[in-house]
GROMACS .gro file of N, CA and C in nm:
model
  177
    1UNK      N    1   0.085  -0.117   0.000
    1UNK     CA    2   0.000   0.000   0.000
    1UNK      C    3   0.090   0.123   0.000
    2UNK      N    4   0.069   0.256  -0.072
    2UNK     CA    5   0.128   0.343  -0.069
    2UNK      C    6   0.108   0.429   0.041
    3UNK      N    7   0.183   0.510   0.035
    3UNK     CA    8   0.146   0.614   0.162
    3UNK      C    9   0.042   0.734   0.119
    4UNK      N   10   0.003   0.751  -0.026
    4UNK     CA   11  -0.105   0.833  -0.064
    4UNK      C   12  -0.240   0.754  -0.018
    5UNK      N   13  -0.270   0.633   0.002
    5UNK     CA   14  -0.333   0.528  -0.029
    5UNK      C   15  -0.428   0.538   0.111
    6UNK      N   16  -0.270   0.511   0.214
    6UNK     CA   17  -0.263   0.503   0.319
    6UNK      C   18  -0.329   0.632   0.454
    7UNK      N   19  -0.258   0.743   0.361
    7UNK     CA   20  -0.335   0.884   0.369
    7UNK      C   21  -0.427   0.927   0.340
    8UNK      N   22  -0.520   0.811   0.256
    8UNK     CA   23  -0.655   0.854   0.188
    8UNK      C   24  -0.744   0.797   0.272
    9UNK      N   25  -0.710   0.652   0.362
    9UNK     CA   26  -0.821   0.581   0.393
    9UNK      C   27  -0.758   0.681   0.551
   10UNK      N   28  -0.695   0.707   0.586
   10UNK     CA   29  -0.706   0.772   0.745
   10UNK      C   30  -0.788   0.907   0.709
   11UNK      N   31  -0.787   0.988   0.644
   11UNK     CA   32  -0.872   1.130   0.585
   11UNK      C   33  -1.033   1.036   0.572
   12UNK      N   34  -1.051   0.957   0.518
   12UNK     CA   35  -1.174   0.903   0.528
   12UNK      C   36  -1.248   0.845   0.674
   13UNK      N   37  -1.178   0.827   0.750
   13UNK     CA   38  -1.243   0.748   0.853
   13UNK      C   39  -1.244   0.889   0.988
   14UNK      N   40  -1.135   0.944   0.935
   14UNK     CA   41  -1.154   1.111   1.038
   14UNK      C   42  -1.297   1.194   0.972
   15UNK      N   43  -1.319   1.160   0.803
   15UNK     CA   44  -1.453   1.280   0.788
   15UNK      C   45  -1.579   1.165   0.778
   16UNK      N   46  -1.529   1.011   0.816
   16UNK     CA   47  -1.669   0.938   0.897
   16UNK      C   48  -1.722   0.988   1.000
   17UNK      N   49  -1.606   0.997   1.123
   17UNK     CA   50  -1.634   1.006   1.261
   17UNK      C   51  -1.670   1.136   1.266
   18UNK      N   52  -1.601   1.247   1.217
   18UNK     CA   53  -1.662   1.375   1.158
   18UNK      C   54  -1.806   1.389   1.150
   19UNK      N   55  -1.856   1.348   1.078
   19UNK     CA   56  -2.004   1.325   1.001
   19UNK      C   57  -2.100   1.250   1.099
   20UNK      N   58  -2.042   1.177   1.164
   20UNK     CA   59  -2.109   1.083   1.244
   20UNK      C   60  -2.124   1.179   1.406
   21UNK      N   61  -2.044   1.227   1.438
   21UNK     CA   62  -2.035   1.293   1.561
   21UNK      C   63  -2.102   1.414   1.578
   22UNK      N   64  -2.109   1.492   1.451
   22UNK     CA   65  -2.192   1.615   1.425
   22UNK      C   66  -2.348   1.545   1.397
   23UNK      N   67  -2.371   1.431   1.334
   23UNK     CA   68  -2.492   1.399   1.320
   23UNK      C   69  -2.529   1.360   1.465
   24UNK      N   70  -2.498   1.276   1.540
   24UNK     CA   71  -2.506   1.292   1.692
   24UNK      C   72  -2.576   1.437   1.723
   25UNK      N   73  -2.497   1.470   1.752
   25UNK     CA   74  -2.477   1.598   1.808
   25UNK      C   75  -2.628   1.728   1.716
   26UNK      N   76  -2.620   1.706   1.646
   26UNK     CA   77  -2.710   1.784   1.569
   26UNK      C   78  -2.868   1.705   1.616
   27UNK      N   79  -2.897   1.559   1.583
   27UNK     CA   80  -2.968   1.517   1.683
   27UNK      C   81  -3.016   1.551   1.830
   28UNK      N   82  -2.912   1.539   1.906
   28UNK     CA   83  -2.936   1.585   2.076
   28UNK      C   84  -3.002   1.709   1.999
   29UNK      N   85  -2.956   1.806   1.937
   29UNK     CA   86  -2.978   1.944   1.980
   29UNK      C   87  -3.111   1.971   1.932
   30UNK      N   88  -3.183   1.928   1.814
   30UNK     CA   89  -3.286   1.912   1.768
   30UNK      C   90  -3.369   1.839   1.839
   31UNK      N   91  -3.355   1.754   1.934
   31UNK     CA   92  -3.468   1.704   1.995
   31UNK      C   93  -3.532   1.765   2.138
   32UNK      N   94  -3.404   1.833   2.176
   32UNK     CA   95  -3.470   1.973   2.285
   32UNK      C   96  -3.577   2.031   2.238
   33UNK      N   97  -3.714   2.086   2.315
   33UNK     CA   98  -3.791   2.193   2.284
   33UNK      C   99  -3.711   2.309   2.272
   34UNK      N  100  -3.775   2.406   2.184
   34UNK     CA  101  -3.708   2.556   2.227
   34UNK      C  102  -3.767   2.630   2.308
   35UNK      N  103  -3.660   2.703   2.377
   35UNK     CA  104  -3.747   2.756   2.504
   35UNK      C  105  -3.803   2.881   2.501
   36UNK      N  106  -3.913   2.916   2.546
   36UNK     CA  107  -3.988   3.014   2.517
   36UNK      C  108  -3.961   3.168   2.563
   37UNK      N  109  -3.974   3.269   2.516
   37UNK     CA  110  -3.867   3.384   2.514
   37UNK      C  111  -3.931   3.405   2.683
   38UNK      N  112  -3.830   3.472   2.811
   38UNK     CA  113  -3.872   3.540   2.877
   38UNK      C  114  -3.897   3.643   2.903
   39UNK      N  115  -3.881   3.779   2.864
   39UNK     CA  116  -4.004   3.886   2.814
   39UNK      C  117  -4.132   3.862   2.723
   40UNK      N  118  -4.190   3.936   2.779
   40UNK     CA  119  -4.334   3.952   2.719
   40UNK      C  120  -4.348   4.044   2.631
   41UNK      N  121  -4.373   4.061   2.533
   41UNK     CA  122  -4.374   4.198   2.456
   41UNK      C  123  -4.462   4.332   2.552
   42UNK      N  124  -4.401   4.390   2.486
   42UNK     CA  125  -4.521   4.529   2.520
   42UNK      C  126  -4.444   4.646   2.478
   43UNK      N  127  -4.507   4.734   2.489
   43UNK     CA  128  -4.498   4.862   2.455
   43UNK      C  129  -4.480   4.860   2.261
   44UNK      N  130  -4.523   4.990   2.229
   44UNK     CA  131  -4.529   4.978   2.068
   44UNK      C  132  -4.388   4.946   2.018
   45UNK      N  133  -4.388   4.841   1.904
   45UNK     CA  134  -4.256   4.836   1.816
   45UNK      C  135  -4.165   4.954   1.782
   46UNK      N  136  -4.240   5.033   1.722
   46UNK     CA  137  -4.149   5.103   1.653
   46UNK      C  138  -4.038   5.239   1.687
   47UNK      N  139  -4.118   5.207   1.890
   47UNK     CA  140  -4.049   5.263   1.955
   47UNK      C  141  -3.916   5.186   1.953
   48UNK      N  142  -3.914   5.054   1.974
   48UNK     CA  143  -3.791   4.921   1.946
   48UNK      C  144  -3.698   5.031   1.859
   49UNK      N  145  -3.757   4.994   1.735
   49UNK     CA  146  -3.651   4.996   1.624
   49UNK      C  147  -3.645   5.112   1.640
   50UNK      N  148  -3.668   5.234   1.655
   50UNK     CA  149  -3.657   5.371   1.624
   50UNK      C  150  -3.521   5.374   1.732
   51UNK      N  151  -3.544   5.297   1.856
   51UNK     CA  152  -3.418   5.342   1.909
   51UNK      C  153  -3.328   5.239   1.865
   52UNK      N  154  -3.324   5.128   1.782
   52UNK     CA  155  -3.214   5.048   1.713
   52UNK      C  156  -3.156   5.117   1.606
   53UNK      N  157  -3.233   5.198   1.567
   53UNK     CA  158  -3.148   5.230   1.414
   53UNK      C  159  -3.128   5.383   1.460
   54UNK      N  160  -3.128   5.432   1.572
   54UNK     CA  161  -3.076   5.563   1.618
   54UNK      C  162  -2.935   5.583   1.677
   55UNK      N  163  -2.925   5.702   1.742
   55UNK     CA  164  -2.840   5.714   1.820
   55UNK      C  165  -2.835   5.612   1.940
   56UNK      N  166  -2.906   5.580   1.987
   56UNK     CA  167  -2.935   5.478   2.163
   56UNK      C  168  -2.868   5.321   2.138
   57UNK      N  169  -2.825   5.306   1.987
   57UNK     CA  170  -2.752   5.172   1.997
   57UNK      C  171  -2.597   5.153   1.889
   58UNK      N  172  -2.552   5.299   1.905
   58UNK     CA  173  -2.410   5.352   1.837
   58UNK      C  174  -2.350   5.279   1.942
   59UNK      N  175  -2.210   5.253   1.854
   59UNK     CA  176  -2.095   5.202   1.964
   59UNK      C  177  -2.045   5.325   2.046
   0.00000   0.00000   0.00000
């Protein structure tokens, strides 16, 4: 066996476990509910954005 050969099947079994570990993992995370925001809305929107796109949220 060559060492390109050799280098091909170890790159393969690292982007198995790769693939396999994120699919895990992507699982767990998808089977959590999402949790529901804790504020409540209120007061009018466009008070929101008026102070997002103003001066009140400059660096």
């Amino acid at each position: 066996m060559s060492t390109a050969a050799l280098w091909g099947g170890i790159v393969l079994i690292a982007l198995a476990l790769c693939g396999v570990g994120l699919g895990w993992r992507l699982r767990r995370l998808l089977a959590h509910p999402s949790r529901p925001d804790r504020a409540p809305p209120r007061g009018a929107a466009w008070r929101g954005i008026l102070y997002a796109f103003t001066w009140g949220m400059m660096p």
